[in-house]
Amino acid sequence: MTESLFAIPSTLDEGFQAISLDGSEDSSFRLALIVRKQPDPAEGPFCRLRQLAEANVYLGCLMDRSQRVVQWLELWVRDYDNIADSLHENAFDIINNAVLDARWQRQRDLLAKSGAVTVLSTALDEQMDCPLYIDLYNKVAIFPKDEQSQMHWTLCKEDNLLKRLGLAAFTSTVHRYLYLEAHGADSIFLPITPNAPTHSKTKSADTVISARSTLVPFSRYGGSIIVRAIAPLSVEGYLNVLNGKSWSGMGSGRKPLLPSGLYREIADDLSLGYSAGRLLPSRSGSRTWKLENLYLKVRLFYEIVQLVKRCVEQDRKPFFSLETSSFAVHLAGQSASAPFLWDAEVAINQVSDALDFSVEKQSDLDSRETTYFRTFQPLPSSIYRPEALAQHKSLLAEVTLLDLQRDRDSGLYQIEGSMRSPDLQLMNLASKSLYFIHYPVRGKRLKLVAEMTGMDPQLPDKIRFQTGKIRLNSEQEMAMKAMRGVEQAGTYCEVLPVLGTPCDLYSLGIIGMEILFHGTGTSLA
Amino acid sequence: MIKDNVRTLALRCNDLEQDSLPKKIAHVLQTDESLARILMPAGLGLSPDAKPRIGIPPEDLLWENLLAIVVKCLSGLLTDGAYCQSLSNESNFRMAQIFDDPLKELSNHAATLRALCIGDVHSSHMIRNVIDTALSRKFNPSEA
């Protein structure tokens, strides 16, 4: 790991400016956001490095008093615009702001502990309860205030207050509102998540805060901002460099930005042609060039697998959604005259998409809790993922309870039953799956987690199941005993394949394929 | 294209009786020209007729070993020899251990390739020194 990416401070390219996010003009160093002087038609004023499921990563820097860049940085800002739409149908009982906040913290810890690039401790680390806007005209970052009272708009986390006003609670939903804390229930509430419930006491945040067109939201959802040393190269960009193609620079949009130092070397066709960063002085396409390329590719593949292993060890969860874009590369070397491509390091760009849950299971000898994983959001089919990952299915089934057994020691119940649905016939029942059965008991849904214990060869649309151990109150016990042998039609069920880190290994196999065959002109699929 | 061909390669290997996967892969690629064209691309200096390939000793089966690592990562393709037989962990306590075998193999092959690259540097230096000495002897006999 390198402590400083660019030892010599550099000035910004024409067309870009740095707007300070903390510190005063007297500070020796300031954390700043890179902003385009002329907003890009597609990307707007900020330089977005990448877009993740629940975050945007923007280009920032640490600058000295002379406005020179001392170190390039990534600023990870939450983006929950699509979060409510992308969750599982029944995910709202497990995904909410409390979970999202914990997940964000976990992401920060993982990025810090994965060790590839430094995560900095900054003032933006704190759990900021105010959104952060950029005033492009005055070139300052501001926490918006109410014009009349001059109080800051703050994230409302008071569940009781929100519920009393008929708005979505903070900890149990994914919706967020801003309010004036001192005004309490008399405050106007500004919904900041799409589709958040509204009423007469709510107003649009765009009309109240961003009335001026030069005021642009940077961190609309509040919360801490992760600041990490930059890993500017995508894996594909790095492989292109190995293939002799120059690097186009950082950030989306029409005009990317080129940092100084080693990155200028790989952005220059002439330098690349003269083996910049290589050990073997050779021309593109020669035998030694290809040999060195193969070594650097194998090393890259190794570094990626190593990083995934380190993250799994830290996080105790599979990723489930690894792709080539899950990784970035930075050049850790200091000298352009050294073979700096040999020192390239890999950084992780994302956190696990898995959520864990436990089921108490009975074996012949004892009873123990087993942890399973499900995906955080529905994952579409992808070349990087085994098909089973897209097999999270919901269906309506005819469920019949056959037997209820009570464990004398624990007092918990285990239920056996059968399930029938035409959808089961279409599924790959040979693979190990968990069945979440939302069984109706006295007008409420009791969630049973079961495993298949057998199939009926005569009826391919029917399976037998056994649940994990569950606690039942006397009312539920009586109701379920009364339902023994009765077919309960239209019962909502979810089927989740039992998956783990071998899914990540599968993704790594495809990523390895992509790395090894890069430059052959043949498509992956 | 590549993924489909790797899948075909794995299925063909399942039918063979050689003792190791890289040897099976080498056999399939020697006998099936169309597969070899895709999976030993000339663009990487790996075409079967390129001699001497890109300086990798053919007996090392280095490329075939790398292909074997990729194939073994894809659970469900091989009847035996894959790193994992299914997509679930046998034990949640060993979630990270499944990466150990591919890491060990990749590390070995990276070391071989690094040695070949560095070996090339040494060879270049030796050749240059010999030429320098020869030129000096010819044009500056007194210095030699």
XYZ file of C-alpha atoms in Angstrom, chain A:
525
model
C 0.000 0.000 0.000
C 1.323 3.431 -0.854
C 0.853 6.383 1.477
C 0.910 9.048 -1.175
C -0.121 8.434 -4.750
C 1.409 11.547 -6.172
C 4.422 12.757 -4.314
C 4.600 16.059 -6.178
C 1.559 18.335 -5.772
C -0.068 19.089 -9.099
C -2.386 21.743 -10.431
C -5.830 20.911 -11.772
C -6.522 20.563 -15.480
C -8.208 23.489 -17.231
C -11.966 23.175 -16.951
C -11.960 21.808 -13.380
C -12.029 23.455 -9.964
C -11.847 22.176 -6.387
C -14.529 23.230 -3.891
C -13.607 22.789 -0.247
C -15.829 20.479 1.819
C -14.252 21.177 5.180
C -11.716 23.486 6.811
C -11.278 27.207 6.353
C -9.040 29.094 3.948
C -6.418 29.272 6.732
C -6.092 25.478 6.887
C -2.880 23.999 5.556
C -4.784 21.221 3.802
C -8.431 20.949 2.804
C -10.668 18.145 1.605
C -12.235 19.195 -1.681
C -14.673 18.044 -4.327
C -13.647 18.301 -7.970
C -16.256 20.230 -9.975
C -16.410 20.975 -13.683
C -16.451 24.658 -14.543
C -18.886 23.851 -17.358
C -21.306 21.065 -16.284
C -21.246 17.972 -18.466
C -24.568 17.494 -20.362
C -24.993 13.961 -18.992
C -23.042 13.942 -15.750
C -23.644 17.451 -14.429
C -21.023 19.435 -12.516
C -19.426 16.629 -10.476
C -16.894 14.067 -11.737
C -18.504 10.734 -11.040
C -16.006 7.889 -10.987
C -18.584 5.120 -10.709
C -22.168 4.352 -9.803
C -22.950 1.533 -7.378
C -26.296 0.064 -6.297
C -26.597 2.433 -3.333
C -23.769 4.910 -3.734
C -22.167 7.329 -6.142
C -18.404 7.691 -6.057
C -17.111 11.161 -6.943
C -13.650 12.523 -7.544
C -12.190 14.613 -4.740
C -8.775 15.627 -3.542
C -6.709 16.862 -0.668
C -5.355 20.282 -1.603
C -2.754 22.533 -0.080
C -3.059 26.284 0.512
C -1.900 26.979 -3.035
C -4.884 25.030 -4.399
C -2.592 22.260 -5.594
C -3.673 18.624 -5.441
C -1.644 16.705 -2.872
C -3.626 13.498 -3.141
C -6.538 12.354 -5.289
C -9.470 10.908 -3.384
C -12.725 9.044 -3.893
C -15.783 10.435 -2.106
C -18.412 7.732 -1.556
C -21.858 9.303 -1.182
C -25.109 7.455 -0.523
C -27.663 7.259 -3.294
C -30.935 5.601 -2.336
C -32.884 6.837 -5.364
C -33.632 3.338 -6.580
C -33.476 1.454 -3.342
C -37.223 1.181 -2.651
C -37.927 -0.126 -6.153
C -35.117 -2.658 -6.255
C -35.849 -4.597 -3.081
C -37.438 -8.006 -2.863
C -41.225 -8.040 -2.537
C -40.980 -9.074 1.074
C -37.693 -7.431 1.892
C -39.225 -4.585 3.867
C -39.210 -6.685 6.996
C -35.424 -6.942 6.741
C -34.334 -3.820 4.797
C -34.829 -0.427 6.396
C -32.816 2.677 7.228
C -31.319 1.040 10.308
C -30.069 -1.846 8.141
C -28.876 0.558 5.422
C -26.945 2.658 7.964
C -25.334 -0.461 9.440
C -24.532 -1.665 5.920
C -22.861 1.669 5.105
C -20.693 1.412 8.203
C -19.840 -2.183 7.292
C -18.872 -0.993 3.811
C -16.509 1.588 5.319
C -14.944 -1.001 7.617
C -14.523 -3.455 4.769
C -12.905 -0.872 2.493
C -10.574 0.098 5.328
C -9.653 -3.445 6.326
C -9.309 -4.856 2.810
C -6.080 -2.897 2.836
C -5.566 -2.167 -0.840
C -6.006 1.604 -0.635
C -6.169 3.847 2.413
C -9.536 4.921 3.817
C -9.046 8.308 5.459
C -10.560 9.441 8.711
C -12.148 12.847 8.041
C -14.758 15.272 9.340
C -17.183 13.798 6.771
C -16.901 10.454 8.571
C -19.282 11.509 11.284
C -22.864 10.382 10.995
C -23.969 13.653 9.401
C -27.674 14.196 9.890
C -27.777 17.107 7.442
C -27.689 16.883 3.656
C -24.740 18.541 1.923
C -25.241 20.869 -1.059
C -22.751 22.637 -3.312
C -23.276 26.287 -4.158
C -21.690 26.412 -7.602
C -21.937 30.212 -7.866
C -20.165 30.989 -4.593
C -17.996 27.838 -4.793
C -18.786 26.634 -1.289
C -20.316 23.541 0.301
C -23.305 24.241 2.546
C -25.613 22.449 4.930
C -28.977 23.967 3.886
C -30.903 26.149 6.357
C -34.496 27.282 6.586
C -34.522 30.890 5.318
C -36.833 32.145 8.058
C -35.527 30.439 11.181
C -31.929 29.956 9.941
C -32.037 26.432 11.389
C -30.463 23.514 9.554
C -32.654 20.998 7.767
C -31.954 17.738 9.596
C -32.762 14.094 8.973
C -35.759 13.102 11.102
C -35.067 9.867 13.006
C -37.908 10.225 15.513
C -40.081 7.227 14.668
C -42.860 8.138 17.089
C -43.158 11.646 15.685
C -43.203 10.412 12.098
C -45.797 7.741 12.868
C -47.959 10.243 14.750
C -47.962 12.485 11.689
C -48.830 9.612 9.373
C -45.378 9.567 7.716
C -43.045 6.598 7.171
C -40.945 5.748 10.249
C -37.147 6.040 9.900
C -35.875 2.812 11.457
C -38.490 0.434 10.024
C -38.736 1.747 6.425
C -36.375 2.949 3.704
C -37.945 6.442 3.571
C -36.307 9.618 4.878
C -37.552 13.129 5.687
C -35.778 16.365 6.575
C -37.254 18.620 9.265
C -36.406 21.484 11.583
C -35.600 19.633 14.756
C -36.451 22.442 17.182
C -39.922 22.821 15.644
C -40.755 19.147 16.235
C -44.261 18.246 15.045
C -44.820 21.842 13.857
C -42.009 21.601 11.313
C -42.529 21.189 7.590
C -41.268 17.770 6.476
C -39.279 17.351 3.249
C -39.408 13.797 1.833
C -36.040 12.960 0.219
C -36.616 9.362 -0.869
C -38.773 8.689 -3.949
C -42.355 7.581 -3.212
C -42.169 8.524 0.481
C -45.685 9.110 1.880
C -46.694 12.788 1.796
C -49.495 14.959 3.222
C -50.294 18.604 3.917
C -47.266 19.028 6.229
C -44.779 17.868 3.608
C -43.146 19.929 0.860
C -40.795 19.011 -1.942
C -37.104 19.379 -0.976
C -36.409 20.718 -4.471
C -38.721 23.691 -3.990
C -37.621 24.481 -0.435
C -33.849 23.891 -0.635
C -32.721 23.920 -4.265
C -34.794 26.923 -5.289
C -31.594 28.460 -6.664
C -30.364 26.697 -9.769
C -26.739 26.996 -8.657
C -27.420 24.974 -5.490
C -26.849 21.310 -6.330
C -27.343 18.392 -3.920
C -24.120 16.449 -3.331
C -25.109 14.246 -0.378
C -28.903 14.420 -0.498
C -29.536 11.564 1.942
C -27.202 12.731 4.695
C -25.039 10.245 6.577
C -21.280 9.895 6.527
C -19.229 10.222 3.365
C -16.479 7.647 2.878
C -13.164 9.163 1.797
C -10.692 6.788 0.206
C -7.416 7.210 -1.677
C -8.175 6.801 -5.330
C -7.941 3.641 -7.381
C -8.637 5.284 -10.726
C -8.151 2.468 -13.224
C -10.900 0.002 -14.043
C -9.742 -3.580 -14.569
C -10.596 -3.202 -18.246
C -8.657 0.061 -18.413
C -5.629 -1.646 -16.882
C -5.893 -4.580 -19.309
C -6.131 -2.107 -22.196
C -2.910 -0.492 -20.985
C -1.250 -3.930 -20.962
C -2.448 -4.303 -24.521
C -0.779 -1.051 -25.513
C -3.884 1.180 -25.512
C -3.555 4.469 -23.691
C -5.690 5.251 -20.632
C -8.457 7.804 -21.169
C -8.496 9.327 -17.655
C -10.764 9.535 -14.624
C -14.468 10.231 -14.401
C -17.506 9.803 -16.602
C -18.579 12.518 -18.999
C -17.117 14.030 -22.121
C -13.947 15.416 -20.584
C -12.149 13.039 -18.227
C -9.405 14.275 -15.936
C -5.805 13.118 -16.058
C -3.821 13.113 -12.833
C -0.096 13.743 -12.966
C 2.639 11.186 -12.309
C 2.500 7.600 -13.456
C -1.013 8.001 -14.791
C 0.217 10.510 -17.383
C 2.669 7.845 -18.571
C -0.066 5.335 -19.299
C -2.251 8.008 -20.908
C 0.467 8.703 -23.441
C 0.653 6.513 -26.555
C 4.332 7.274 -27.084
C 5.330 6.291 -23.514
C 3.310 3.092 -23.765
C 4.932 2.316 -27.107
C 8.310 2.602 -25.375
C 7.343 0.046 -22.703
C 6.397 2.487 -19.922
C 5.998 0.615 -16.660
C 7.347 -2.645 -18.050
C 10.356 -4.686 -17.055
C 11.133 -5.993 -20.526
C 11.989 -3.299 -23.059
C 10.030 -4.537 -26.059
C 7.565 -3.404 -28.689
C 3.840 -4.100 -28.555
C 3.034 -7.538 -29.946
C 6.528 -8.970 -29.572
C 7.203 -12.286 -27.853
C 8.557 -10.751 -24.651
C 5.692 -8.207 -24.560
C 3.187 -11.086 -24.608
C 5.106 -13.054 -22.009
C 5.199 -10.078 -19.643
C 1.489 -9.415 -20.342
C 0.626 -12.968 -19.360
C 2.564 -12.613 -16.104
C 0.861 -9.300 -15.285
C -2.552 -10.804 -16.082
C -1.982 -13.836 -13.854
C -0.743 -11.511 -11.115
C -3.892 -9.376 -11.481
C -6.118 -12.459 -11.277
C -4.216 -13.616 -8.182
C -4.546 -10.200 -6.516
C -8.305 -10.175 -7.167
C -8.839 -13.661 -5.676
C -6.634 -12.725 -2.716
C -8.644 -9.552 -2.097
C -11.965 -11.416 -2.228
C -10.647 -13.954 0.261
C -9.527 -11.177 2.607
C -12.938 -9.480 2.388
C -14.837 -12.740 3.021
C -12.645 -13.380 6.062
C -13.471 -9.919 7.387
C -17.140 -9.820 6.507
C -18.151 -13.476 6.986
C -20.458 -13.208 3.977
C -20.291 -14.086 0.295
C -20.469 -11.170 -2.176
C -22.953 -12.714 -4.652
C -22.495 -10.001 -7.279
C -18.824 -9.855 -8.187
C -18.043 -8.560 -11.643
C -14.982 -7.054 -13.247
C -16.340 -3.625 -12.266
C -16.239 -4.694 -8.600
C -12.510 -4.028 -8.672
C -10.282 -1.082 -9.419
C -6.557 -0.834 -9.956
C -4.108 1.740 -8.736
C -0.462 2.126 -9.526
C 1.408 2.030 -6.280
C 4.845 2.737 -7.723
C 6.547 6.118 -7.378
C 8.885 6.308 -10.326
C 8.023 6.441 -14.010
C 11.397 4.895 -14.823
C 10.611 1.764 -12.749
C 8.466 -1.160 -13.974
C 5.449 0.304 -12.169
C 2.918 -2.020 -13.848
C 4.473 -4.768 -11.691
C 3.388 -2.853 -8.578
C -0.249 -2.359 -9.603
C -2.607 -3.033 -6.683
C -6.256 -4.042 -6.683
C -8.969 -2.355 -4.596
C -12.518 -3.537 -3.940
C -15.351 -1.282 -5.077
C -18.344 -2.789 -3.369
C -19.705 -4.480 -0.301
C -21.386 -7.867 -0.085
C -24.893 -8.141 -1.520
C -25.734 -10.897 0.969
C -27.941 -10.679 4.039
C -27.615 -13.391 6.626
C -30.383 -15.071 8.595
C -30.378 -17.996 10.978
C -32.572 -21.068 11.117
C -32.573 -23.504 14.037
C -32.134 -26.999 12.676
C -32.483 -30.388 14.286
C -29.988 -33.137 13.542
C -29.945 -36.679 14.940
C -27.574 -35.564 17.689
C -28.423 -31.996 18.529
C -30.100 -28.803 17.489
C -28.144 -25.791 16.233
C -28.549 -22.502 14.446
C -27.446 -22.514 10.832
C -26.726 -19.271 8.980
C -27.994 -18.847 5.437
C -27.597 -15.989 2.984
C -30.010 -14.270 0.670
C -29.343 -11.452 -1.730
C -29.883 -7.869 -0.647
C -31.748 -7.089 -3.845
C -32.987 -9.242 -6.744
C -30.021 -9.986 -8.945
C -30.715 -10.162 -12.661
C -29.108 -12.890 -14.740
C -25.529 -12.067 -15.596
C -22.651 -13.813 -17.275
C -20.713 -13.418 -14.010
C -23.223 -15.270 -11.856
C -24.409 -18.866 -11.729
C -28.028 -19.192 -12.814
C -29.035 -20.259 -9.305
C -28.437 -16.706 -8.048
C -31.309 -15.441 -10.152
C -33.584 -18.226 -8.940
C -35.123 -16.418 -6.005
C -38.767 -17.083 -6.804
C -42.104 -16.354 -5.226
C -45.167 -18.501 -5.861
C -48.656 -19.287 -4.595
C -48.988 -22.881 -3.398
C -51.418 -25.283 -1.791
C -49.833 -26.025 1.594
C -50.923 -28.892 3.836
C -49.598 -29.322 7.378
C -49.090 -32.991 8.150
C -47.467 -33.123 11.568
C -46.456 -30.829 14.465
C -43.828 -32.066 16.872
C -42.812 -30.321 20.094
C -39.280 -30.651 21.427
C -39.547 -31.374 25.148
C -36.308 -29.618 26.116
C -36.608 -26.398 24.149
C -40.389 -26.213 23.831
C -39.945 -25.370 20.128
C -42.016 -26.910 17.328
C -41.016 -28.587 14.104
C -43.614 -28.890 11.367
C -43.850 -31.323 8.476
C -46.079 -30.733 5.506
C -46.486 -30.768 1.766
C -46.612 -28.040 -0.843
C -48.076 -28.152 -4.320
C -47.788 -25.598 -7.130
C -47.431 -25.774 -10.923
C -44.485 -23.343 -10.536
C -42.556 -25.992 -8.568
C -42.566 -28.186 -11.649
C -40.658 -25.513 -13.570
C -37.955 -25.124 -10.947
C -34.724 -27.004 -10.487
C -35.736 -28.919 -7.382
C -32.505 -30.886 -7.359
C -30.614 -27.836 -6.090
C -30.683 -27.171 -2.363
C -33.233 -24.485 -1.517
C -34.971 -22.900 1.442
C -38.738 -22.385 1.354
C -40.208 -19.356 3.135
C -43.878 -20.212 3.680
C -46.119 -17.333 4.779
C -48.719 -19.535 6.453
C -51.957 -17.768 7.435
C -52.828 -18.213 11.118
C -55.862 -16.349 12.483
C -55.590 -13.514 9.989
C -51.820 -13.068 10.366
C -48.907 -14.510 8.416
C -46.607 -16.895 10.263
C -43.306 -17.190 8.418
C -42.106 -20.810 8.314
C -38.622 -21.581 7.015
C -38.481 -25.094 5.593
C -36.338 -27.466 3.594
C -37.550 -30.014 1.074
C -37.468 -33.561 2.450
C -38.845 -35.425 -0.524
C -40.643 -35.387 -3.846
C -43.590 -37.366 -5.078
C -42.544 -39.189 -8.276
C -46.188 -39.356 -9.359
C -46.780 -35.631 -8.777
C -43.893 -33.500 -10.085
C -45.540 -30.317 -8.823
C -45.567 -31.486 -5.200
C -42.869 -31.623 -2.505
C -42.750 -32.553 1.166
C -41.038 -30.197 3.613
C -39.880 -29.879 7.196
C -39.462 -26.558 8.975
C -36.688 -25.438 11.288
C -37.578 -25.155 14.950
C -39.976 -22.338 15.732
C -41.693 -20.931 18.780
C -45.503 -21.023 18.750
C -47.854 -19.467 21.259
C -50.794 -21.550 22.459
C -53.187 -19.827 20.072
C -50.964 -20.551 17.064
C -50.408 -24.119 18.241
C -54.146 -24.782 18.500
C -54.853 -23.191 15.129
C -52.138 -25.151 13.385
C -53.131 -28.449 14.955
C -56.661 -27.792 13.767
C -55.346 -27.215 10.231
C -53.531 -30.590 10.052
C -54.474 -32.352 6.831
C -56.333 -29.326 5.455
C -55.104 -27.955 2.129
C -54.472 -24.199 2.453
C -54.734 -22.844 -1.107
C -53.069 -19.596 -2.257
C -50.338 -19.605 0.396
C -47.531 -17.180 -0.478
C -44.104 -18.847 -0.594
C -40.586 -17.715 -1.480
C -37.979 -20.163 -2.706
C -34.335 -19.269 -2.096
C -31.488 -21.449 -3.305
C -28.917 -22.159 -0.564
C -25.840 -20.333 -1.760
C -22.446 -19.345 -0.418
C -18.943 -18.311 -1.405
C -18.732 -20.882 -4.260
C -20.930 -18.352 -6.123
C -18.097 -15.844 -5.709
C -15.600 -18.427 -6.906
C -17.795 -18.917 -9.993
C -17.752 -15.146 -10.621
C -13.978 -15.133 -10.153
C -13.682 -17.911 -12.751
C -15.495 -15.728 -15.290
C -13.426 -12.689 -14.297
C -10.287 -14.823 -14.708
C -11.474 -15.842 -18.164
C -12.023 -12.188 -19.059
C -8.543 -11.254 -17.835
C -6.692 -14.108 -19.532
C -8.460 -13.724 -22.883
C -8.460 -9.922 -22.951
C -7.033 -8.631 -26.188
C -7.991 -11.633 -28.309
C -10.968 -9.876 -29.866
C -13.267 -12.761 -28.927
C -16.274 -11.960 -26.786
C -16.794 -13.591 -23.415
C -20.341 -14.730 -24.238
